[in-house]
Short mmCIF file of C-alpha atoms and ligand atoms in Angstrom, two decimals:
data_model
loop_
_atom_site.label_atom_id
_atom_site.label_comp_id
_atom_site.label_asym_id
_atom_site.label_seq_id
_atom_site.Cartn_x
_atom_site.Cartn_y
_atom_site.Cartn_z
CA MET A 1 142.28 106.42 91.87
CA ASN A 2 139.44 106.12 94.33
CA LYS A 3 137.65 109.05 92.81
CA ILE A 4 134.50 109.75 90.85
CA ALA A 5 135.08 111.58 87.59
CA ILE A 6 132.52 113.25 85.34
CA LYS A 7 132.77 113.78 81.59
CA LEU A 8 130.32 116.11 79.88
CA PRO A 9 129.08 115.82 76.30
CA LYS A 10 131.40 117.55 73.79
CA THR A 11 130.58 121.21 73.23
CA ASP A 12 129.38 122.26 69.76
CA LEU A 13 127.73 118.88 69.30
CA PHE A 14 124.69 119.57 71.50
CA PHE A 15 125.41 123.02 72.99
CA LYS A 16 128.01 125.76 72.94
CA ALA A 17 130.86 126.34 75.41
CA GLU A 18 129.36 129.74 76.40
CA GLU A 19 126.15 127.97 77.38
CA VAL A 20 128.05 125.65 79.70
CA ASP A 21 129.63 128.74 81.31
CA GLU A 22 126.22 130.36 81.70
CA TYR A 23 124.71 127.25 83.34
CA GLY A 24 127.86 126.82 85.42
CA LYS A 25 127.26 130.27 86.91
CA LYS A 26 123.63 129.37 87.59
CA ALA A 27 124.76 126.19 89.35
CA LEU A 28 127.16 128.14 91.54
CA GLN A 29 124.36 130.55 92.50
CA ALA A 30 122.07 127.62 93.29
CA ARG A 31 124.80 126.08 95.46
CA ASP A 32 124.99 129.34 97.45
CA ILE A 33 121.23 129.29 97.96
CA LEU A 34 121.41 125.68 99.12
CA LEU A 35 124.29 126.22 101.51
CA GLN A 36 122.94 129.49 102.89
CA GLY A 37 119.54 127.90 103.39
CA SER A 38 117.84 130.79 101.65
CA GLY A 39 115.79 128.79 99.13
CA LYS A 40 112.45 126.98 99.10
CA GLY A 41 112.11 124.01 101.44
CA ASN A 42 114.96 125.24 103.63
CA ASP A 43 113.60 123.41 106.68
CA PHE A 44 114.65 120.15 104.96
CA LEU A 45 118.36 120.78 104.48
CA GLY A 46 119.67 118.56 107.30
CA TRP A 47 121.03 116.07 104.74
CA THR A 48 123.50 118.64 103.34
CA SER A 49 125.60 118.42 106.50
CA LEU A 50 125.47 114.61 106.75
CA PRO A 51 127.47 112.61 107.51
CA GLU A 52 129.39 115.28 109.51
CA THR A 53 126.45 115.87 111.83
CA LEU A 54 125.76 112.19 112.39
CA ASP A 55 126.36 111.37 116.07
CA PRO A 56 129.19 108.77 116.31
CA ALA A 57 127.25 107.14 119.17
CA ILE A 58 124.45 106.35 116.71
CA VAL A 59 126.92 104.76 114.29
CA SER A 60 128.36 102.63 117.12
CA SER A 61 124.91 101.59 118.24
CA ILE A 62 123.99 100.60 114.67
CA LYS A 63 127.13 98.47 114.43
CA GLU A 64 126.32 96.76 117.75
CA ASP A 65 122.78 96.05 116.59
CA ALA A 66 124.10 94.71 113.28
CA LYS A 67 126.23 92.22 115.26
CA ARG A 68 123.21 91.09 117.28
CA ILE A 69 121.13 90.74 114.14
CA LYS A 70 123.87 88.70 112.48
CA ALA A 71 124.12 86.40 115.49
CA SER A 72 120.39 85.78 115.74
CA SER A 73 119.01 86.03 112.20
CA GLN A 74 119.27 84.45 108.80
CA LEU A 75 116.97 87.07 107.32
CA PHE A 76 116.61 90.77 108.04
CA VAL A 77 113.27 92.18 106.93
CA VAL A 78 113.27 95.87 105.98
CA VAL A 79 109.76 97.28 106.08
CA GLY A 80 109.49 100.62 104.29
CA ILE A 81 108.62 102.34 101.03
CA GLY A 82 110.12 105.11 98.84
CA GLY A 83 112.88 106.97 100.64
CA SER A 84 112.48 104.68 103.62
CA TYR A 85 113.89 101.67 101.77
CA LEU A 86 115.33 102.50 98.35
CA GLY A 87 118.68 103.87 99.56
CA ALA A 88 119.44 100.81 101.67
CA ARG A 89 118.38 98.48 98.88
CA ALA A 90 120.51 100.41 96.36
CA VAL A 91 123.68 99.98 98.41
CA ILE A 92 123.00 96.40 99.47
CA GLU A 93 122.16 95.16 95.98
CA ALA A 94 125.07 97.05 94.41
CA LEU A 95 127.44 95.07 96.62
CA GLN A 96 125.60 91.76 96.99
CA SER A 97 124.15 90.32 93.83
CA GLU A 98 120.83 88.48 93.99
CA LEU A 99 122.75 85.25 93.41
CA GLN A 100 124.35 85.60 96.84
CA SER A 101 121.04 84.52 98.33
CA LEU A 102 121.88 81.04 96.98
CA ASP A 103 125.32 81.02 98.55
CA LYS A 104 125.34 78.27 101.17
CA ASN A 105 128.44 79.77 102.81
CA ARG A 106 127.00 83.22 103.39
CA ASN A 107 127.46 84.29 106.97
CA THR A 108 125.46 87.52 107.03
CA PRO A 109 121.68 87.88 107.10
CA LEU A 110 119.97 88.12 103.75
CA VAL A 111 117.98 91.36 103.55
CA VAL A 112 114.42 91.00 102.26
CA TYR A 113 111.88 93.75 101.79
CA ALA A 114 108.28 94.36 102.82
CA GLY A 115 105.92 97.31 102.96
CA HIS A 116 106.94 98.54 99.49
CA THR A 117 103.93 96.86 97.87
CA LEU A 118 100.32 95.98 98.63
CA SER A 119 100.58 92.72 96.70
CA GLU A 120 98.76 90.03 98.64
CA ASP A 121 100.73 87.25 96.96
CA TYR A 122 104.05 88.88 97.87
CA CYS A 123 103.00 89.29 101.52
CA ALA A 124 101.72 85.73 101.74
CA GLN A 125 104.95 84.35 100.25
CA LEU A 126 107.06 86.43 102.59
CA LEU A 127 105.15 85.31 105.66
CA SER A 128 105.49 81.70 104.60
CA VAL A 129 109.26 82.14 104.04
CA LEU A 130 109.54 83.71 107.50
CA ASP A 131 108.12 80.51 109.00
CA ASN A 132 111.35 78.75 108.02
CA TYR A 133 114.07 81.21 109.01
CA ASP A 134 115.25 83.09 112.05
CA TYR A 135 114.76 86.77 111.39
CA SER A 136 114.79 90.33 112.74
CA VAL A 137 112.90 93.35 111.41
CA ALA A 138 113.47 97.05 110.86
CA VAL A 139 110.28 99.02 110.38
CA ILE A 140 111.08 102.37 108.79
CA SER A 141 108.68 105.25 108.27
CA LYS A 142 109.36 108.92 108.88
CA SER A 143 105.71 109.87 109.12
CA GLY A 144 104.95 106.61 110.89
CA THR A 145 101.60 106.51 109.16
CA THR A 146 102.30 105.33 105.60
CA THR A 147 99.73 102.67 104.71
CA GLU A 148 101.89 100.14 102.85
CA PRO A 149 104.58 99.65 105.56
CA ALA A 150 101.98 99.98 108.33
CA ILE A 151 99.98 97.04 106.94
CA ALA A 152 103.13 94.96 106.35
CA PHE A 153 104.34 95.65 109.89
CA ARG A 154 101.01 94.68 111.41
CA LEU A 155 101.29 91.32 109.64
CA ILE A 156 104.95 90.78 110.51
CA LYS A 157 104.49 91.89 114.13
CA LYS A 158 101.88 89.19 114.56
CA HIS A 159 104.07 86.62 112.85
CA ILE A 160 107.20 87.38 114.85
CA GLU A 161 105.30 87.44 118.16
CA ASN A 162 103.71 84.07 117.35
CA LYS A 163 107.07 82.66 116.37
CA TYR A 164 109.23 83.90 119.25
CA GLY A 165 106.79 85.11 121.93
CA LYS A 166 106.30 88.79 122.74
CA GLU A 167 109.46 89.21 124.84
CA GLN A 168 111.88 87.75 122.29
CA ALA A 169 110.07 89.40 119.40
CA ARG A 170 110.65 92.79 121.03
CA GLU A 171 114.42 92.15 120.94
CA ARG A 172 114.20 91.48 117.21
CA ILE A 173 112.31 94.61 116.17
CA TYR A 174 113.92 97.97 115.35
CA ALA A 175 111.78 101.05 114.68
CA ILE A 176 113.19 103.97 112.70
CA THR A 177 110.83 106.92 112.73
CA ASP A 178 110.19 110.48 113.87
CA ALA A 179 111.41 111.54 117.32
CA GLU A 180 107.97 112.42 118.60
CA LYS A 181 105.04 111.85 116.31
CA GLY A 182 103.25 109.23 114.23
CA ALA A 183 101.63 105.89 114.92
CA LEU A 184 104.91 103.98 114.53
CA HIS A 185 106.54 106.17 117.17
CA GLU A 186 103.69 105.40 119.54
CA ILE A 187 103.81 101.65 118.85
CA ALA A 188 107.60 101.63 119.38
CA ILE A 189 107.30 103.42 122.73
CA ILE A 190 104.45 101.26 124.00
CA GLU A 191 106.05 97.99 122.87
CA GLY A 192 109.56 99.01 123.99
CA TYR A 193 111.34 98.51 120.64
CA LYS A 194 114.85 99.74 120.01
CA ARG A 195 114.35 103.09 118.28
CA TYR A 196 116.34 105.24 115.90
CA VAL A 197 115.26 108.72 114.92
CA ILE A 198 114.98 110.20 111.43
CA PRO A 199 115.97 113.84 111.90
CA ASP A 200 113.14 116.32 111.33
CA ASN A 201 115.08 118.24 108.71
CA VAL A 202 115.95 115.22 106.53
CA GLY A 203 113.33 114.13 103.99
CA GLY A 204 112.81 110.45 103.13
CA ARG A 205 114.62 110.39 99.81
CA PHE A 206 117.64 112.17 101.32
CA SER A 207 117.83 109.86 104.36
CA VAL A 208 120.10 107.00 103.29
CA LEU A 209 123.00 108.34 105.37
CA THR A 210 120.89 108.26 108.56
CA PRO A 211 119.81 105.08 110.43
CA VAL A 212 117.21 104.61 107.65
CA GLY A 213 119.93 103.36 105.34
CA LEU A 214 122.71 102.59 107.78
CA LEU A 215 121.00 99.96 109.93
CA PRO A 216 119.93 97.69 107.02
CA ILE A 217 123.27 98.21 105.26
CA ALA A 218 125.22 97.30 108.41
CA ALA A 219 122.91 94.35 109.09
CA ALA A 220 123.73 93.05 105.60
CA GLY A 221 127.37 92.90 106.70
CA LEU A 222 128.56 95.94 104.76
CA ASP A 223 131.03 98.57 105.94
CA ILE A 224 129.10 101.70 106.90
CA ASP A 225 132.30 103.51 107.97
CA GLN A 226 133.54 103.33 104.40
CA LEU A 227 130.16 104.42 103.03
CA LEU A 228 130.22 107.45 105.33
CA ALA A 229 133.86 108.18 104.49
CA GLY A 230 133.02 108.30 100.79
CA ALA A 231 130.07 110.61 101.43
CA ARG A 232 132.18 112.83 103.69
CA ASP A 233 134.92 113.21 101.07
CA MET A 234 132.42 113.95 98.33
CA ARG A 235 130.63 116.49 100.53
CA LYS A 236 133.85 118.48 100.80
CA VAL A 237 134.18 118.55 97.01
CA CYS A 238 130.52 119.48 96.44
CA VAL A 239 130.56 122.26 99.01
CA GLU A 240 133.99 123.74 98.32
CA ALA A 241 135.23 122.97 94.82
CA PRO A 242 134.90 125.39 91.92
CA PHE A 243 132.68 124.48 88.98
CA ALA A 244 135.51 122.98 86.91
CA GLU A 245 136.36 120.47 89.67
CA ASN A 246 132.89 119.83 91.01
CA PRO A 247 131.04 116.82 89.54
CA ALA A 248 127.76 117.67 91.33
CA LEU A 249 127.64 121.22 89.97
CA GLN A 250 128.65 120.09 86.48
CA TYR A 251 125.99 117.41 86.48
CA ALA A 252 123.29 119.82 87.73
CA ALA A 253 124.32 122.44 85.16
CA ILE A 254 124.43 120.15 82.17
CA ARG A 255 121.11 118.41 82.85
CA ASN A 256 119.39 121.81 83.12
CA LEU A 257 121.10 123.00 79.95
CA LEU A 258 120.00 119.87 78.10
CA TYR A 259 116.46 120.29 79.47
CA SER A 260 116.38 123.82 78.06
CA LYS A 261 117.25 122.29 74.66
CA GLY A 262 114.20 120.02 74.78
CA LYS A 263 115.81 116.95 76.30
CA LYS A 264 112.92 116.11 78.61
CA VAL A 265 113.95 112.58 79.52
CA GLU A 266 117.13 111.51 81.29
CA VAL A 267 118.03 107.84 81.17
CA LEU A 268 120.44 106.66 83.85
CA ILE A 269 122.32 103.77 82.35
CA ASN A 270 124.77 101.20 83.62
CA PHE A 271 126.38 98.06 82.31
CA LEU A 272 126.15 96.18 85.62
CA PRO A 273 122.83 94.70 86.72
CA ASN A 274 123.69 95.12 90.39
CA LEU A 275 123.33 98.88 89.96
CA LYS A 276 119.62 98.51 89.18
CA TYR A 277 118.55 99.79 92.59
CA ILE A 278 120.99 102.69 92.44
CA SER A 279 118.90 103.70 89.43
CA GLU A 280 115.64 103.12 91.33
CA TRP A 281 116.88 105.27 94.22
CA TRP A 282 118.08 107.96 91.78
CA LYS A 283 114.72 107.95 89.96
CA GLN A 284 112.88 108.62 93.19
CA LEU A 285 115.39 111.27 94.23
CA TYR A 286 115.06 113.27 91.03
CA GLY A 287 111.46 112.41 90.14
CA GLU A 288 110.03 113.41 93.48
CA SER A 289 112.32 116.41 93.87
CA GLU A 290 111.86 118.00 90.45
CA GLY A 291 108.60 116.73 88.98
CA LYS A 292 106.28 119.55 90.02
CA GLU A 293 104.64 122.75 88.74
CA ASN A 294 104.40 121.03 85.35
CA LYS A 295 108.17 120.98 85.11
CA GLY A 296 111.01 118.51 85.51
CA ILE A 297 113.11 116.05 83.54
CA LEU A 298 111.50 112.60 83.50
CA PRO A 299 114.00 110.19 85.10
CA HIS A 300 114.18 106.80 83.46
CA SER A 301 116.73 104.00 83.68
CA LEU A 302 118.10 101.16 81.61
CA SER A 303 120.54 98.39 82.41
CA PHE A 304 122.75 97.45 79.48
CA THR A 305 123.60 95.26 77.72
CA THR A 306 120.36 93.54 78.80
CA ASP A 307 118.12 96.45 77.82
CA LEU A 308 119.94 97.07 74.54
CA HIS A 309 117.92 94.07 73.39
CA SER A 310 114.65 95.73 74.35
CA MET A 311 115.06 99.51 74.45
CA GLY A 312 118.26 99.99 72.43
CA GLN A 313 116.28 100.60 69.25
CA TYR A 314 114.32 103.48 70.79
CA VAL A 315 117.39 105.11 72.26
CA GLN A 316 119.20 104.87 68.92
CA GLU A 317 116.42 106.01 66.60
CA GLY A 318 113.29 107.03 68.49
CA GLU A 319 112.15 110.56 69.28
CA ARG A 320 115.15 112.74 70.14
CA LEU A 321 113.88 113.86 73.54
CA LEU A 322 116.37 112.08 75.73
CA PHE A 323 119.87 112.24 77.04
CA GLU A 324 121.78 109.54 78.87
CA THR A 325 123.78 109.63 82.08
CA LEU A 326 126.13 106.69 82.15
CA VAL A 327 127.39 105.31 85.46
CA SER A 328 130.50 103.54 84.27
CA VAL A 329 132.52 101.27 86.54
CA ASP A 330 136.17 100.74 85.62
CA GLY A 331 136.98 97.52 87.48
CA SER A 332 135.31 94.36 88.67
CA HIS A 333 135.90 92.34 91.84
CA CYS A 334 136.18 88.98 90.07
CA HIS A 335 137.65 87.79 86.78
CA VAL A 336 136.24 85.28 84.35
CA ASP A 337 138.39 84.27 81.38
CA ILE A 338 136.78 83.02 78.19
CA PRO A 339 138.08 79.47 77.63
CA THR A 340 139.55 78.37 74.30
CA ASP A 341 137.49 75.81 72.44
CA GLU A 342 139.31 73.54 70.06
CA LYS A 343 136.51 73.30 67.51
CA ASN A 344 135.49 76.95 67.87
CA LEU A 345 132.00 76.13 66.61
CA ASP A 346 130.57 79.23 68.29
CA LYS A 347 133.36 81.33 66.63
CA LEU A 348 134.28 82.95 69.94
CA ASN A 349 137.98 82.07 70.06
CA TYR A 350 138.85 85.65 69.09
CA LEU A 351 137.72 86.61 72.61
CA THR A 352 139.87 84.20 74.59
CA SER A 353 142.53 86.75 75.46
CA LYS A 354 139.91 88.98 77.09
CA THR A 355 138.11 89.05 80.42
CA LEU A 356 134.34 89.55 80.56
CA THR A 357 134.94 93.02 82.00
CA GLU A 358 137.01 93.96 78.94
CA ILE A 359 134.25 92.65 76.68
CA ASN A 360 131.64 94.60 78.68
CA HIS A 361 133.74 97.77 78.35
CA CYS A 362 133.90 97.30 74.57
CA ALA A 363 130.10 96.96 74.58
CA GLU A 364 129.90 100.14 76.64
CA THR A 365 132.21 102.16 74.40
CA GLY A 366 130.53 100.87 71.24
CA THR A 367 127.10 101.74 72.62
CA MET A 368 128.12 105.22 73.69
CA ILE A 369 129.56 106.03 70.26
CA ALA A 370 126.46 104.67 68.52
CA HIS A 371 124.05 106.60 70.75
CA ARG A 372 126.05 109.82 70.45
CA ASN A 373 126.05 109.45 66.67
CA GLY A 374 122.32 108.84 66.90
CA GLY A 375 121.86 112.27 68.51
CA VAL A 376 121.84 111.36 72.21
CA PRO A 377 123.97 113.58 74.48
CA ILE A 378 125.77 111.49 77.08
CA VAL A 379 127.01 112.56 80.49
CA GLU A 380 129.53 110.05 81.85
CA ILE A 381 130.11 109.41 85.53
CA HIS A 382 133.08 107.13 86.08
CA ILE A 383 133.72 105.23 89.28
CA PRO A 384 136.81 103.06 89.77
CA GLU A 385 134.93 100.12 91.30
CA VAL A 386 131.76 99.44 93.25
CA THR A 387 132.64 99.63 96.94
CA GLU A 388 131.01 101.10 100.02
CA TYR A 389 133.35 104.09 99.66
CA THR A 390 132.53 104.88 96.03
CA LEU A 391 128.82 104.33 96.65
CA GLY A 392 129.02 106.86 99.50
CA GLN A 393 130.60 109.32 97.08
CA LEU A 394 128.02 108.65 94.39
CA ILE A 395 125.09 109.00 96.79
CA TYR A 396 126.24 112.32 98.18
CA MET A 397 127.07 113.63 94.72
CA PHE A 398 123.62 112.79 93.36
CA GLU A 399 121.90 114.25 96.43
CA PHE A 400 123.83 117.51 96.29
CA ALA A 401 123.35 117.82 92.54
CA CYS A 402 119.63 117.21 93.06
CA GLY A 403 119.30 120.11 95.49
CA VAL A 404 121.26 122.40 93.16
CA SER A 405 119.39 121.22 90.07
CA GLY A 406 115.97 121.69 91.71
CA TYR A 407 116.83 125.28 92.61
CA MET A 408 118.09 125.91 89.06
CA LEU A 409 114.74 124.63 87.79
CA GLY A 410 112.93 126.97 90.17
CA VAL A 411 111.04 124.37 92.22
CA ASN A 412 111.12 123.34 95.86
CA PRO A 413 113.17 120.12 95.62
CA PHE A 414 112.31 119.06 99.16
CA ASP A 415 108.55 118.61 99.17
CA GLN A 416 106.29 116.08 97.44
CA PRO A 417 102.74 117.48 97.48
CA GLY A 418 101.72 115.33 94.51
CA VAL A 419 102.19 112.07 96.41
CA GLU A 420 99.18 112.87 98.60
CA ALA A 421 96.56 112.75 95.81
CA TYR A 422 96.48 108.96 95.42
CA LYS A 423 96.54 108.44 99.18
CA LYS A 424 93.41 110.54 99.74
CA ASN A 425 91.53 108.68 97.02
CA MET A 426 92.68 105.31 98.37
CA PHE A 427 91.60 106.20 101.91
CA ALA A 428 88.21 107.35 100.64
CA LEU A 429 87.71 104.17 98.61
CA LEU A 430 88.76 102.04 101.61
CA GLY A 431 86.19 103.80 103.80
CA LYS A 432 88.67 105.43 106.18
CA PRO A 433 86.82 107.67 108.67
CA GLY A 434 87.05 111.35 107.70
CA PHE A 435 87.02 110.70 103.92
CA GLU A 436 83.23 110.22 103.44
CA GLU A 437 82.71 113.31 101.23
CA LEU A 438 85.56 112.39 98.89
CA ARG A 439 84.24 108.82 98.70
CA LYS A 440 80.89 110.14 97.46
CA THR A 441 82.57 112.23 94.77
CA LEU A 442 84.79 109.36 93.66
CA THR A 443 82.01 106.80 93.41
CA GLU A 444 80.03 109.24 91.25
CA GLN A 445 82.92 109.50 88.74
O1 PA5 B 1 111.01 110.93 99.95
C1 PA5 B 1 109.98 110.85 100.58
O2 PA5 B 1 109.66 111.69 101.45
C2 PA5 B 1 109.01 109.72 100.35
O3 PA5 B 1 109.38 108.91 99.30
C3 PA5 B 1 108.89 108.85 101.59
O4 PA5 B 1 110.13 108.32 101.90
C4 PA5 B 1 107.86 107.72 101.40
O5 PA5 B 1 106.64 108.24 100.98
C5 PA5 B 1 107.69 106.95 102.69
O6 PA5 B 1 107.26 107.81 103.71
P1 PA5 B 1 107.43 107.44 105.23
O7 PA5 B 1 108.87 107.30 105.53
O8 PA5 B 1 106.80 108.57 105.97
O9 PA5 B 1 106.69 106.15 105.45
#
């Protein structure tokens, strides 16, 4: 079945059935607030009606651009940070492992990232790689003023203009930003770049189902229609289904219930390394939405079995402040059989009747039982396989649950006032005009 299923921790082990009912009611109330737009941050609820409200003409235009990018480019550089790049990276890396970059037969552009770091070495290496490949660029920033992507784009703009000349470079640059304001908007208008708009009422971390995510995902050769179909189907469930059949409400309810029992850390776990950036995207979504007013579950992530050999000990026996949310994938796209070895020196012949996926599932089940017995509540989210469709479902489910969960916690899930503090200090230390007073205070500290 092409459907996401959720399994909650057993009642009486970590909480009582009545408590689940109580938090279920709270989740239903929070859903009403979200859908009626009567809660905090209600000017940022545009994502709730995506992908329904996405103009089909935009989707067609993205697909056309993806074709042009594929025809002209070996690399597609995505310049952005936080919500302006994590969603695209999550979907692309979930479906295209890092090893695909070595595939000599690949016929779609390889997506590389910039503007998510200020590392000089990374930028220098990227620019030197770009010397050797044909490439196009998407520069993505809602505010159009974020320092990291702005610096990266200044460097790449110069590089691409030197490489192709100003006219051809213009054809290779896509700007995704606000409809009217910000430096990037102004640059895009003056330079005549192809533009896509990030709707006013959609915040960065909720923007993967807009051109922010869709253009890079399509440019990577992935099926955005299927991604949107998955999100659309999950939206219907989230918006309409009762608590007992609604994975988003159940997830929001249970994480708040566990938080009330002192479980302050949630670890999103998977047994597939290609889901690493799904976890990174999820961490930003929940961390930035809920971590405020001295409240909020700390989102953390681990990729097993790799991290069982580094963090498994802590999860099993460390301080009992965490719960796990497992993203479990039933099937794999490929099969690898374990070969029989006549001498059996490594003593692995007992595994020869199994595929690696079966072995991985045994590791998963064994780990879950061990952690549960060690006092870790586990929420399980099962997906049949990793496809554009199931990722669309997962993304919408996590977004909807995040809105509901934030309202249950009593915060505004749609702002991020805390992100500004470091920026002001950085501007002051860099000598940006207008920050002279703060610079004085900082240098005295
Ligand atoms: O979720 C958010 O709003 C943030 O993470 C932003 O996406 C991030 O700070 C980048 O901002 P911008 O798109 O304005 O460059």
